[in-house]
XYZ file of C-alpha atoms in Angstrom:
692
model
C -126.260 -15.748 -84.659
C -128.719 -14.568 -87.309
C -130.455 -11.447 -86.007
C -132.924 -9.206 -87.694
C -133.353 -5.478 -87.498
C -137.129 -5.571 -87.896
C -139.922 -7.437 -86.214
C -141.081 -10.638 -87.887
C -144.364 -10.263 -89.728
C -146.406 -13.307 -90.578
C -147.042 -13.110 -94.340
C -150.463 -11.860 -95.341
C -150.758 -14.873 -97.609
C -150.334 -17.327 -94.732
C -152.839 -16.102 -92.187
C -153.786 -19.562 -91.072
C -151.075 -20.872 -88.734
C -152.647 -24.262 -88.126
C -150.431 -26.866 -89.733
C -151.792 -27.826 -93.163
C -154.651 -25.244 -93.008
C -157.311 -27.941 -93.102
C -159.554 -25.868 -90.878
C -159.374 -22.673 -92.933
C -162.520 -21.789 -94.762
C -162.528 -22.229 -98.522
C -163.278 -18.568 -99.099
C -160.174 -17.585 -97.120
C -158.071 -19.947 -99.219
C -159.491 -18.522 -102.403
C -158.818 -15.000 -101.134
C -155.206 -15.865 -100.375
C -154.759 -17.322 -103.837
C -156.420 -14.238 -105.367
C -154.118 -11.922 -103.411
C -151.103 -13.971 -104.446
C -152.132 -13.767 -108.080
C -152.812 -10.051 -107.973
C -149.500 -9.358 -106.241
C -147.517 -11.347 -108.780
C -146.816 -14.221 -106.381
C -145.134 -16.941 -108.429
C -145.542 -19.880 -106.057
C -148.291 -21.606 -104.102
C -149.363 -20.198 -100.734
C -152.147 -22.645 -99.769
C -152.221 -26.440 -99.672
C -155.504 -28.391 -99.717
C -154.078 -31.753 -100.817
C -155.649 -34.446 -98.617
C -153.716 -37.465 -99.887
C -151.233 -39.161 -97.573
C -150.132 -41.732 -100.157
C -150.244 -42.118 -103.914
C -153.479 -42.940 -105.723
C -153.316 -45.492 -108.559
C -156.039 -47.094 -110.634
C -156.010 -50.789 -111.509
C -155.058 -49.984 -115.107
C -152.031 -47.992 -113.993
C -150.823 -50.749 -111.702
C -151.195 -53.379 -114.409
C -147.991 -53.835 -116.376
C -149.188 -56.876 -118.297
C -150.054 -56.829 -122.022
C -151.419 -59.238 -124.588
C -148.958 -59.891 -127.421
C -151.686 -61.170 -129.717
C -154.016 -58.193 -129.350
C -151.340 -55.501 -129.371
C -150.418 -53.381 -132.377
C -146.702 -53.707 -133.175
C -144.566 -50.822 -134.391
C -141.216 -51.880 -135.828
C -138.686 -49.041 -135.661
C -136.093 -49.339 -138.401
C -133.738 -46.390 -138.786
C -135.647 -43.778 -140.757
C -138.886 -45.762 -141.133
C -141.646 -47.381 -139.109
C -143.698 -50.417 -140.069
C -147.001 -51.269 -138.391
C -148.696 -54.588 -137.781
C -152.251 -53.643 -136.830
C -154.676 -50.731 -136.947
C -155.028 -47.362 -135.266
C -151.727 -45.892 -136.463
C -150.820 -43.673 -139.390
C -147.192 -43.391 -140.492
C -145.528 -40.545 -142.335
C -141.847 -41.336 -142.829
C -140.331 -41.629 -139.360
C -143.395 -40.266 -137.566
C -146.136 -42.540 -136.241
C -149.437 -41.039 -135.104
C -151.475 -43.249 -132.763
C -155.130 -42.334 -133.323
C -157.072 -45.033 -131.443
C -157.208 -46.500 -127.948
C -155.338 -49.744 -127.428
C -151.955 -51.310 -126.715
C -148.989 -50.463 -128.948
C -145.629 -52.218 -128.751
C -142.506 -50.350 -129.856
C -139.313 -52.207 -130.649
C -136.230 -51.518 -132.725
C -134.315 -48.286 -133.313
C -135.584 -44.994 -134.704
C -132.793 -42.645 -135.768
C -134.713 -39.385 -136.145
C -138.482 -39.556 -135.695
C -141.418 -39.313 -133.328
C -144.203 -41.338 -131.737
C -147.242 -39.076 -131.407
C -150.295 -40.097 -129.351
C -153.415 -38.208 -130.447
C -156.670 -40.083 -129.795
C -158.955 -37.092 -129.315
C -161.194 -38.092 -132.203
C -161.724 -41.698 -131.092
C -162.180 -41.705 -127.349
C -162.541 -38.166 -126.114
C -160.809 -36.903 -123.002
C -161.012 -40.331 -121.313
C -159.298 -42.209 -124.128
C -156.520 -44.508 -122.896
C -153.403 -45.778 -124.627
C -150.714 -48.206 -123.515
C -147.253 -47.890 -125.061
C -145.047 -50.919 -124.424
C -141.326 -50.220 -124.823
C -139.806 -53.536 -125.791
C -136.087 -52.800 -126.336
C -136.979 -49.600 -128.162
C -134.525 -46.804 -128.936
C -136.035 -43.515 -130.090
C -134.092 -40.444 -131.135
C -135.237 -37.145 -132.582
C -132.867 -34.374 -133.521
C -135.502 -31.646 -133.745
C -138.565 -32.538 -131.656
C -139.750 -34.616 -128.677
C -139.292 -38.315 -129.606
C -142.437 -39.231 -127.604
C -145.266 -36.696 -127.588
C -148.576 -37.433 -125.801
C -150.881 -34.806 -127.300
C -154.257 -36.316 -126.405
C -155.085 -39.441 -124.439
C -154.273 -40.744 -120.992
C -151.207 -42.902 -121.540
C -149.417 -45.703 -119.715
C -145.851 -46.441 -120.789
C -144.938 -50.004 -119.841
C -141.291 -51.043 -119.680
C -141.252 -54.665 -120.800
C -139.477 -57.117 -118.561
C -135.701 -57.494 -119.082
C -135.561 -54.693 -121.661
C -133.453 -51.564 -121.994
C -135.123 -48.634 -123.686
C -133.629 -45.301 -124.750
C -135.215 -41.935 -125.567
C -132.984 -39.037 -126.650
C -133.774 -35.627 -128.107
C -131.646 -32.961 -129.812
C -130.420 -29.682 -128.414
C -132.632 -27.488 -130.625
C -136.295 -28.081 -131.549
C -137.671 -27.140 -134.952
C -141.435 -26.711 -134.648
C -143.734 -27.187 -137.638
C -147.197 -25.700 -138.090
C -149.507 -27.295 -135.565
C -146.740 -28.291 -133.158
C -147.161 -27.330 -129.521
C -144.802 -24.456 -128.782
C -144.562 -25.698 -125.168
C -142.736 -28.860 -126.209
C -139.639 -28.920 -124.022
C -138.852 -32.525 -123.108
C -137.724 -35.796 -124.658
C -140.954 -37.357 -123.355
C -143.691 -34.722 -123.305
C -147.325 -35.298 -122.305
C -150.303 -32.938 -122.219
C -152.482 -35.606 -120.588
C -152.045 -38.013 -117.646
C -148.933 -40.148 -118.011
C -148.008 -43.276 -116.041
C -144.906 -45.475 -116.176
C -144.946 -49.104 -115.038
C -143.226 -52.405 -115.821
C -139.879 -53.760 -114.678
C -137.609 -52.826 -117.567
C -135.136 -49.964 -117.821
C -135.676 -46.558 -119.424
C -132.860 -44.166 -120.267
C -133.937 -40.621 -121.094
C -131.568 -37.869 -122.179
C -133.071 -34.396 -122.443
C -130.525 -32.412 -124.438
C -132.984 -29.634 -125.299
C -134.365 -28.997 -121.792
C -136.245 -31.468 -119.582
C -136.149 -35.244 -119.773
C -139.795 -36.077 -118.866
C -142.488 -33.396 -118.669
C -146.193 -34.018 -118.054
C -148.714 -31.164 -118.013
C -151.162 -33.248 -115.965
C -150.688 -36.038 -113.383
C -147.442 -38.000 -113.693
C -147.057 -41.379 -111.972
C -144.333 -44.004 -111.649
C -145.403 -47.455 -110.468
C -142.204 -49.483 -110.908
C -139.227 -49.621 -113.255
C -135.624 -48.442 -113.510
C -134.969 -44.922 -114.821
C -131.676 -43.340 -115.809
C -132.229 -39.674 -116.569
C -129.888 -36.971 -117.789
C -131.243 -33.526 -118.623
C -130.101 -30.041 -119.458
C -133.124 -28.721 -117.560
C -135.260 -30.550 -115.006
C -135.218 -34.323 -114.815
C -138.876 -35.162 -114.111
C -141.653 -32.564 -114.180
C -145.354 -33.075 -113.497
C -147.455 -29.946 -113.483
C -150.399 -31.182 -111.421
C -148.543 -33.891 -109.525
C -145.744 -36.427 -109.434
C -146.449 -39.714 -107.641
C -143.983 -42.572 -107.165
C -145.087 -45.939 -105.850
C -141.712 -47.632 -106.370
C -138.744 -47.858 -108.720
C -135.073 -47.038 -109.156
C -134.110 -43.533 -110.286
C -130.781 -42.017 -111.260
C -131.159 -38.356 -112.174
C -128.477 -35.880 -113.258
C -129.931 -32.532 -114.215
C -128.978 -28.965 -114.990
C -132.158 -27.816 -113.221
C -134.274 -29.583 -110.587
C -134.426 -33.331 -110.127
C -138.148 -34.028 -109.584
C -140.624 -31.164 -109.695
C -144.369 -30.341 -109.510
C -145.239 -26.893 -110.868
C -148.963 -26.114 -110.493
C -149.068 -23.044 -108.241
C -152.606 -21.942 -109.145
C -154.718 -24.849 -107.859
C -154.410 -25.555 -104.139
C -155.141 -29.292 -104.444
C -152.480 -29.828 -107.117
C -148.796 -29.099 -107.527
C -147.763 -31.900 -105.154
C -145.148 -34.664 -105.043
C -146.030 -37.927 -103.308
C -143.306 -40.569 -102.831
C -144.327 -43.879 -101.274
C -141.136 -45.816 -101.921
C -138.181 -46.094 -104.275
C -134.436 -45.666 -104.629
C -133.244 -42.236 -105.780
C -129.723 -41.135 -106.704
C -130.039 -37.471 -107.669
C -127.327 -34.972 -108.650
C -128.709 -31.580 -109.652
C -127.618 -28.026 -110.233
C -130.796 -26.785 -108.517
C -133.199 -28.545 -106.103
C -133.385 -32.300 -105.729
C -137.173 -32.314 -105.127
C -139.356 -29.227 -105.521
C -143.138 -29.092 -104.932
C -145.529 -26.176 -104.934
C -148.197 -27.244 -102.421
C -147.022 -30.462 -100.754
C -143.946 -32.672 -100.799
C -144.661 -35.849 -98.866
C -142.209 -38.749 -98.556
C -143.400 -41.930 -96.873
C -140.443 -44.241 -97.463
C -137.507 -44.917 -99.769
C -133.747 -44.470 -100.072
C -132.331 -41.122 -101.194
C -128.867 -39.910 -102.142
C -129.215 -36.247 -103.098
C -126.490 -33.825 -104.163
C -127.539 -30.285 -105.113
C -125.406 -27.394 -106.306
C -122.233 -29.494 -106.149
C -122.809 -30.145 -102.457
C -121.859 -28.401 -99.236
C -118.389 -27.441 -100.355
C -119.775 -24.313 -102.008
C -119.467 -20.675 -101.089
C -121.642 -20.451 -97.992
C -119.750 -22.353 -95.307
C -116.801 -24.704 -95.312
C -115.384 -25.168 -91.811
C -116.710 -27.341 -89.018
C -117.126 -25.874 -85.524
C -114.002 -25.360 -83.457
C -113.034 -28.420 -81.495
C -114.720 -30.737 -83.993
C -112.973 -32.572 -86.776
C -114.617 -32.612 -90.178
C -116.895 -35.624 -90.384
C -116.310 -37.836 -93.369
C -119.151 -37.871 -95.838
C -121.485 -40.756 -95.251
C -121.613 -43.649 -97.601
C -124.405 -43.710 -100.180
C -127.568 -45.265 -98.818
C -128.119 -48.926 -99.231
C -130.504 -49.527 -102.069
C -133.096 -50.965 -99.776
C -135.264 -53.937 -100.267
C -136.788 -54.822 -103.549
C -140.361 -53.580 -103.882
C -143.028 -55.400 -101.990
C -144.302 -58.575 -103.528
C -147.788 -59.379 -104.646
C -149.193 -61.104 -107.657
C -146.634 -62.493 -110.060
C -146.873 -59.615 -112.505
C -144.264 -57.248 -113.903
C -145.420 -54.391 -111.715
C -145.542 -56.288 -108.449
C -142.101 -57.886 -108.582
C -138.611 -56.690 -109.376
C -135.851 -59.110 -110.279
C -133.759 -60.271 -107.316
C -130.662 -58.744 -108.853
C -132.501 -55.530 -109.682
C -130.552 -53.296 -107.309
C -127.109 -54.466 -108.458
C -128.161 -54.297 -112.096
C -129.491 -50.796 -111.529
C -126.263 -49.466 -110.043
C -123.998 -51.284 -112.509
C -126.056 -50.167 -115.499
C -126.081 -46.573 -114.238
C -122.275 -46.493 -114.247
C -122.114 -48.142 -117.669
C -124.532 -45.663 -119.186
C -122.559 -42.703 -117.883
C -119.513 -44.035 -119.684
C -121.342 -44.964 -122.887
C -123.175 -41.719 -123.621
C -120.885 -39.033 -125.136
C -122.904 -36.074 -123.796
C -122.782 -37.361 -120.263
C -120.854 -35.308 -117.800
C -121.863 -32.862 -115.117
C -125.132 -31.159 -116.112
C -123.735 -27.922 -114.703
C -121.201 -27.917 -117.526
C -123.865 -27.961 -120.263
C -124.877 -24.335 -119.858
C -128.430 -25.092 -121.021
C -130.353 -23.504 -118.160
C -130.337 -19.791 -117.500
C -130.418 -19.030 -113.794
C -129.501 -16.378 -111.256
C -126.050 -16.149 -109.759
C -127.181 -18.148 -106.725
C -130.014 -20.464 -107.805
C -131.837 -22.537 -105.228
C -129.863 -25.720 -104.588
C -131.832 -27.503 -101.873
C -132.372 -31.202 -101.276
C -136.083 -31.358 -100.389
C -138.172 -28.227 -100.976
C -141.833 -27.235 -100.896
C -143.428 -23.807 -101.091
C -146.202 -24.684 -98.624
C -145.978 -28.017 -96.755
C -143.269 -30.643 -96.516
C -143.784 -33.937 -94.663
C -141.306 -36.775 -94.186
C -142.916 -39.895 -92.693
C -140.032 -42.300 -93.360
C -137.066 -43.132 -95.558
C -133.276 -42.980 -95.486
C -131.620 -39.796 -96.715
C -128.056 -38.873 -97.605
C -128.282 -35.170 -98.481
C -125.333 -33.004 -99.534
C -126.361 -29.534 -100.724
C -125.042 -26.040 -101.260
C -128.327 -24.593 -100.001
C -130.711 -25.893 -97.277
C -130.947 -29.671 -97.128
C -134.663 -29.605 -96.213
C -136.666 -26.440 -96.831
C -140.337 -25.545 -96.400
C -141.395 -22.052 -97.350
C -144.189 -22.420 -94.793
C -144.281 -25.707 -92.848
C -142.030 -28.730 -92.325
C -142.911 -31.853 -90.378
C -140.560 -34.801 -89.773
C -142.443 -37.808 -88.435
C -139.821 -40.477 -89.056
C -136.836 -41.291 -91.232
C -133.048 -41.340 -91.013
C -131.138 -38.275 -92.264
C -127.441 -37.721 -92.807
C -127.014 -34.089 -93.840
C -124.115 -31.959 -95.031
C -125.113 -28.516 -96.225
C -123.682 -25.099 -96.960
C -126.725 -23.461 -95.361
C -129.410 -24.757 -92.968
C -129.958 -28.416 -92.222
C -133.756 -28.174 -91.871
C -135.424 -24.801 -92.435
C -139.015 -23.599 -92.337
C -140.169 -20.005 -92.614
C -143.086 -20.729 -90.306
C -143.702 -24.042 -88.517
C -141.087 -26.755 -87.978
C -142.209 -29.902 -86.163
C -139.980 -32.898 -85.433
C -141.916 -35.855 -84.027
C -139.422 -38.656 -84.603
C -136.673 -40.062 -86.747
C -132.894 -39.820 -86.628
C -131.330 -36.586 -87.857
C -127.553 -36.297 -88.140
C -126.566 -32.843 -89.393
C -122.834 -33.222 -89.868
C -122.218 -29.830 -91.434
C -124.397 -26.728 -91.632
C -124.536 -22.972 -91.266
C -127.509 -23.351 -88.931
C -128.903 -26.734 -87.967
C -132.636 -26.241 -87.398
C -134.403 -22.974 -88.182
C -138.038 -21.890 -88.104
C -140.339 -19.285 -86.639
C -142.309 -21.779 -84.525
C -140.269 -24.908 -83.712
C -141.561 -27.935 -81.791
C -139.371 -30.944 -80.993
C -141.500 -33.739 -79.578
C -139.410 -36.758 -80.527
C -136.476 -37.996 -82.531
C -132.734 -38.304 -82.091
C -131.117 -35.111 -83.419
C -127.411 -34.284 -83.721
C -126.340 -30.884 -85.054
C -122.972 -29.414 -86.004
C -123.288 -25.793 -87.087
C -121.039 -22.901 -88.035
C -123.597 -20.498 -86.551
C -126.663 -21.310 -84.419
C -127.510 -24.930 -83.736
C -131.251 -24.282 -83.338
C -132.680 -20.893 -84.273
C -136.301 -19.852 -83.726
C -136.607 -16.582 -85.614
C -137.951 -14.733 -88.589
C -136.043 -12.864 -91.263
C -136.178 -9.387 -92.686
C -137.694 -8.805 -96.107
C -134.444 -9.709 -97.834
C -133.781 -12.757 -95.687
C -130.584 -11.123 -94.421
C -128.877 -10.730 -91.081
C -128.539 -7.315 -89.476
C -126.481 -4.642 -91.131
C -123.045 -4.392 -89.602
C -122.659 -8.073 -88.845
C -119.515 -9.103 -90.660
C -118.509 -12.614 -91.665
C -115.135 -14.206 -91.048
C -113.423 -16.463 -93.567
C -115.545 -19.394 -92.427
C -118.822 -17.547 -92.907
C -119.434 -16.986 -89.189
C -120.763 -13.695 -87.868
C -118.050 -11.649 -86.185
C -118.956 -9.447 -83.194
C -117.872 -5.870 -82.765
C -114.912 -5.292 -80.487
C -113.651 -2.073 -78.978
C -109.865 -2.091 -79.055
C -109.898 -0.770 -75.474
C -111.800 -3.807 -74.206
C -110.179 -6.914 -72.809
C -110.385 -10.415 -74.235
C -113.536 -11.256 -72.262
C -115.263 -7.964 -73.003
C -116.492 -8.695 -76.532
C -119.662 -6.875 -77.437
C -122.299 -7.504 -80.045
C -124.443 -4.435 -80.764
C -127.399 -6.597 -81.823
C -129.417 -8.240 -79.080
C -132.073 -10.843 -79.627
C -135.178 -9.064 -80.751
C -138.475 -10.430 -79.480
C -140.209 -11.362 -82.713
C -142.634 -13.713 -80.988
C -140.743 -16.774 -82.208
C -141.060 -19.918 -80.087
C -138.999 -23.059 -79.523
C -140.743 -25.895 -77.674
C -138.824 -29.008 -76.594
C -141.208 -31.690 -75.360
C -139.360 -34.962 -75.922
C -136.586 -36.566 -77.913
C -132.810 -36.206 -77.856
C -131.096 -33.053 -79.109
C -127.323 -32.625 -79.157
C -125.819 -29.427 -80.550
C -122.238 -28.410 -81.289
C -122.289 -24.803 -82.481
C -119.854 -22.023 -83.251
C -122.663 -19.499 -82.929
C -125.411 -19.704 -80.318
C -126.269 -23.219 -79.297
C -129.999 -22.557 -78.968
C -131.356 -19.205 -80.102
C -134.925 -17.865 -79.988
C -136.048 -14.374 -80.910
C -138.812 -14.934 -78.423
C -139.389 -17.773 -75.933
C -137.955 -21.226 -75.238
C -140.051 -23.785 -73.355
C -138.579 -27.138 -72.322
C -140.883 -29.698 -70.733
C -139.151 -32.989 -71.579
C -136.488 -34.737 -73.589
C -132.715 -34.548 -73.325
C -130.767 -31.527 -74.586
C -126.981 -31.272 -74.691
C -125.313 -28.133 -76.022
C -121.617 -27.726 -76.740
C -121.698 -24.005 -77.253
C -119.176 -21.583 -78.742
C -115.718 -21.003 -77.326
C -115.858 -17.343 -78.339
C -117.514 -14.781 -76.104
C -119.589 -13.232 -78.873
C -122.179 -16.014 -78.719
C -123.650 -18.169 -76.021
C -125.015 -21.583 -75.232
C -128.397 -19.853 -74.936
C -129.700 -16.726 -76.634
C -133.329 -15.764 -76.120
C -135.252 -12.506 -76.176
C -137.896 -13.196 -73.550
C -137.608 -16.386 -71.501
C -136.218 -19.901 -71.290
C -138.530 -21.787 -68.981
C -137.609 -25.332 -67.954
C -140.411 -27.444 -66.516
C -139.043 -30.909 -67.281
C -136.456 -32.923 -69.146
C -132.669 -32.878 -68.885
C -130.603 -29.919 -70.045
C -126.816 -29.630 -70.011
C -124.922 -26.914 -71.846
C -121.420 -25.441 -71.726
C -119.625 -22.733 -73.677
C -118.273 -19.192 -73.574
C -119.301 -16.808 -70.793
C -119.256 -13.451 -72.588
C -122.874 -13.642 -73.789
C -124.168 -16.172 -71.254
C -127.870 -16.172 -70.415
C -129.300 -18.234 -67.575
C -132.645 -20.035 -67.839
C -135.326 -17.779 -66.386
C -136.550 -17.768 -62.778
C -140.046 -18.877 -63.798
C -138.661 -22.371 -64.433
C -140.417 -25.092 -62.419
C -137.420 -27.450 -62.436
C -134.228 -26.404 -60.607
C -131.256 -25.195 -62.639
C -127.588 -24.943 -61.652
C -125.421 -22.408 -63.510
C -121.865 -21.243 -63.083
C -119.470 -18.821 -64.745
C -115.973 -20.177 -64.167
C -113.038 -17.863 -63.361
C -110.991 -19.503 -66.135
C -111.996 -21.649 -69.120
C -111.743 -25.417 -68.767
C -110.277 -27.479 -71.582
C -112.140 -29.771 -73.953
C -112.647 -33.150 -72.333
C -113.343 -31.736 -68.859
C -115.922 -33.790 -66.968
C -118.738 -32.036 -65.108
C -120.828 -34.124 -62.668
C -123.621 -33.537 -60.190
C -124.008 -35.935 -57.260
C -126.891 -36.161 -54.830
C -126.604 -36.511 -51.053
C -125.981 -40.259 -51.349
C -123.086 -39.758 -53.722
C -125.015 -41.010 -56.756
C -124.199 -39.295 -60.043
C -127.360 -37.799 -61.497
C -125.690 -35.744 -64.270
C -122.500 -36.568 -66.203
C -121.218 -34.286 -68.960
C -117.920 -34.120 -70.870
C -117.091 -30.875 -72.658
C -116.110 -31.135 -76.323
C -114.579 -27.652 -76.431
C -113.197 -25.059 -74.059
C -115.906 -23.711 -71.782
C -116.233 -21.020 -69.134
C -119.959 -21.265 -68.393
C -122.371 -24.142 -67.935
C -125.984 -24.813 -66.985
C -127.537 -28.035 -65.728
C -131.149 -29.008 -65.085
C -132.545 -32.483 -64.448
C -135.738 -34.012 -63.039
C -133.734 -35.423 -60.090
C -132.839 -31.948 -58.819
C -135.039 -30.767 -55.949
C -135.252 -27.253 -54.598
C -133.902 -27.005 -51.053
C -131.562 -29.999 -51.294
C -127.776 -29.935 -51.391
C -125.677 -31.393 -54.217
C -121.998 -31.789 -55.038
C -120.924 -30.297 -58.339
C -117.525 -31.333 -59.678
C -115.844 -29.509 -62.569
C -112.623 -31.302 -63.427
C -110.874 -31.644 -60.081
C -112.812 -28.906 -58.289
C -115.786 -29.856 -56.109
C -118.383 -27.463 -54.755
C -121.368 -28.094 -52.523
C -124.436 -26.136 -53.488
C -127.869 -25.878 -51.911
C -130.655 -25.122 -54.375
C -132.339 -22.201 -52.612
C -133.861 -20.836 -55.822
C -135.084 -22.311 -59.079
C -131.991 -20.928 -60.792
C -128.997 -21.251 -58.485
C -125.757 -19.631 -59.586
C -122.556 -21.014 -58.082
C -119.832 -18.570 -57.147
C -116.265 -19.651 -56.353
C -114.434 -18.203 -53.354
C -112.394 -16.018 -55.692
C -115.542 -14.717 -57.335
C -117.089 -14.020 -53.942
C -113.964 -12.102 -52.891
C -114.008 -10.158 -56.145
C -117.678 -9.312 -55.601
C -116.917 -8.131 -52.054
C -113.999 -6.014 -53.252
C -116.113 -4.572 -56.031
C -118.895 -3.794 -53.572
C -116.453 -2.095 -51.189
C -115.024 -0.015 -54.026
C -118.519 1.035 -55.080
C -119.379 2.021 -51.480
C -116.179 4.060 -51.228
C -116.988 5.847 -54.474
C -120.522 6.604 -53.274
C -119.153 7.963 -49.984
C -116.695 10.214 -51.811
C -119.481 11.542 -54.029
C -121.666 12.242 -50.996
C -118.825 14.088 -49.209
C -118.079 16.138 -52.315
C -121.739 17.026 -52.671
C -121.868 18.087 -48.985
C -118.848 20.367 -49.320
C -120.467 22.102 -52.261
C-alpha cells in the first residue's frame, strides 16, 4: 500500500499529458528541453520520434558483395597484407581511406582496422567491411574504429568472426579520447549478413556508435564490462539473434538532447540478455513491434526488494526461456533475407560453446569494470519518455521494474511472463494496456501509474503489495514516513496493543492526488498481499472482467480509493480482509452486492449469485481467507431479488439500492443491541444534564 505524504505534482517538464505529445507546439517542446538543460536534467523529457518501425536504405539491407571488385585484407598475426587500393598499412594497423568494399579474413593478434574516408567522399562517404572468418584483437585500443564514413559491416555467410579488446586503452596523439568500445563508430554503422559475430568488450562497451546504429540480420554474441550495444542517436533492429551479457545495460540509446533521437526501435529478433543494469534503455522512445526476449537484470527478482509470494499462493516456477521463434521472413535469396534453417539451434549451441571457450567469460557483475551506485537501475525495458510494446514474447526476470516508463507506457499486444523484485509494469504518468497477455508471477506492485487505462488484454498479477496502484510518488519516490516493512518487504500497519485482532489501524489514508484508474475492457485478475486495487483518486469501471483476491490481513483491502469507485459496466468480484474494506460508491450505475462476514471463510470457499430462476450469474472461488466481498455484474438489476450463497450459507437479498450491503441475522442483532446501548447512554446523559 504505497502512500505518499504530499500531493502529486505533474512535473514541469511534462506539461503535455496527451500520450506522445504529438499535439504540443514545437516552441513548448523546445522550452521544456531548455528548462531541462538549465536545471541539469540528465535525461530526455520530450519525444518527437514519429517512426513506428525501423527505417533502412537499400544499401543497408543488401548483404551481398562482389569478390572480384572487393579489396582483400589478409590478417596474419602482427601484420596485414592488402590486395587492392584505398588502404594504407602501418604494421598491424590498416587505415581505409577510400569508399568501397573491403574483405577482412585471418587473425590479427594486436592491431586495428581504422575507417577514415573524410578526404575522399566527404560526410556521405560509404564503406562496406566484410568479415569473412576474421578475428581481430587489440590489447590497447578499439580493434575496429569507424572515424569517418558511413559503414556497413557484413557478416559473410557461414562465418564466425571475433572482435576483442584489452582492459586498458593506450591513446596516441590524434586518437579520439572517447574511444570506449571494441567496435567504435563516430558515423552511422549498420550490421547485416547471416554470419556470426562475437564481440568482447573488456575495456568498457562492446559496440558503441555515436550516430545511428542498425542491425539487419546476423547472429551476435556479446560480452562487455560496460554496456553491450550503444547507439547515441538510435538503435534499430530489423532481425537477428542476440546474446548479451553485460556489466552495464544491454542495448541502449543515449541522445537526451535532441527530441527526435535517442530511440530504440525493434521490429523482430531473438534476444537473450543478462545484465547488471537495464536490459533495454532508451531516452525518448523504446518501441518493440515483435520478437522473442529473455531478459535478466540485476541477477533477477531474487534480490533485496521482495522475495515472498502472497499468502495463500505457492511460488510459481520460473517460466521456460522463450522459444526462439521463426526464422526471419523470407524474400529474395540473399544473405540478408534468409537465415539458415538450423540458425536457431546453431545460435543457442554456439552461445553455450563460446561461454565455455572464452577465459574471461563469467558473470559481468564479477568483473568490477563499471562504477555504479549501491542500487543501480536494473530494469527489463526502460524509457525516459515513451515506451510502446506492439508485440513479441517476453520472459523478464529483474531486480527492479520489469517494464518502466519515466513518463508513458503503452502495451498494445505481446505475451509477458514477469518476475520482478519491484513493479511489474510502471509508469510515472500514463499507463495504457490495450491488449496482450500479461502474467506477473512475482512483484512488489503489479501495475503502477498516475493515470492508468485498461481497455483490453488478459492480465494476471501476483503482488507483495498493491496489485494495481494509481498514484504518484513524493520527491524521493518513497512511501510515507512511519510505514515499516516486514521481512518480506510488505508495509506493516500500526497497531495499538489495546486493540483487538480486527481493529488494526493504518494512520495513512489514501490521499486524493487526482490519480485515475479506468477499466474499460479486458480481463484482470489480482492476488495481492497489499491492496488489490488502489487509487489515490478515482476508479471508473465500465467494462471487462475484474477478479481480486485481496489481502487476508486487515491492514489492507480489496479496494482502496481516495474519492470514488464508480461501476457502470463489466463484471467485478473481489474478496479479502474486512478491516480496511471500502464499498464501491453509490454513484455506480450497475448494482453492487457487498457483505462483511461475521467470521472469515477459508480459501476455496465458493461464492455464487443466482437469479430468480435459479441460474448462476456469478461464480467465485476464494484463493485465500476472506471476510469481505463485493460483486457486480451486468445481469444484476435494481429492485430484483437474488440468492447469494457463501459456502453453505444462503441469503436472499433484494437490490433496493445501487450498493446493497447484506447483513446476517447476527449482525442485525448486534446492530440492534448497539443501537439500544447508544440510546440508553444518551438517555443517561440527558437525565444527568437535567439534574444539574
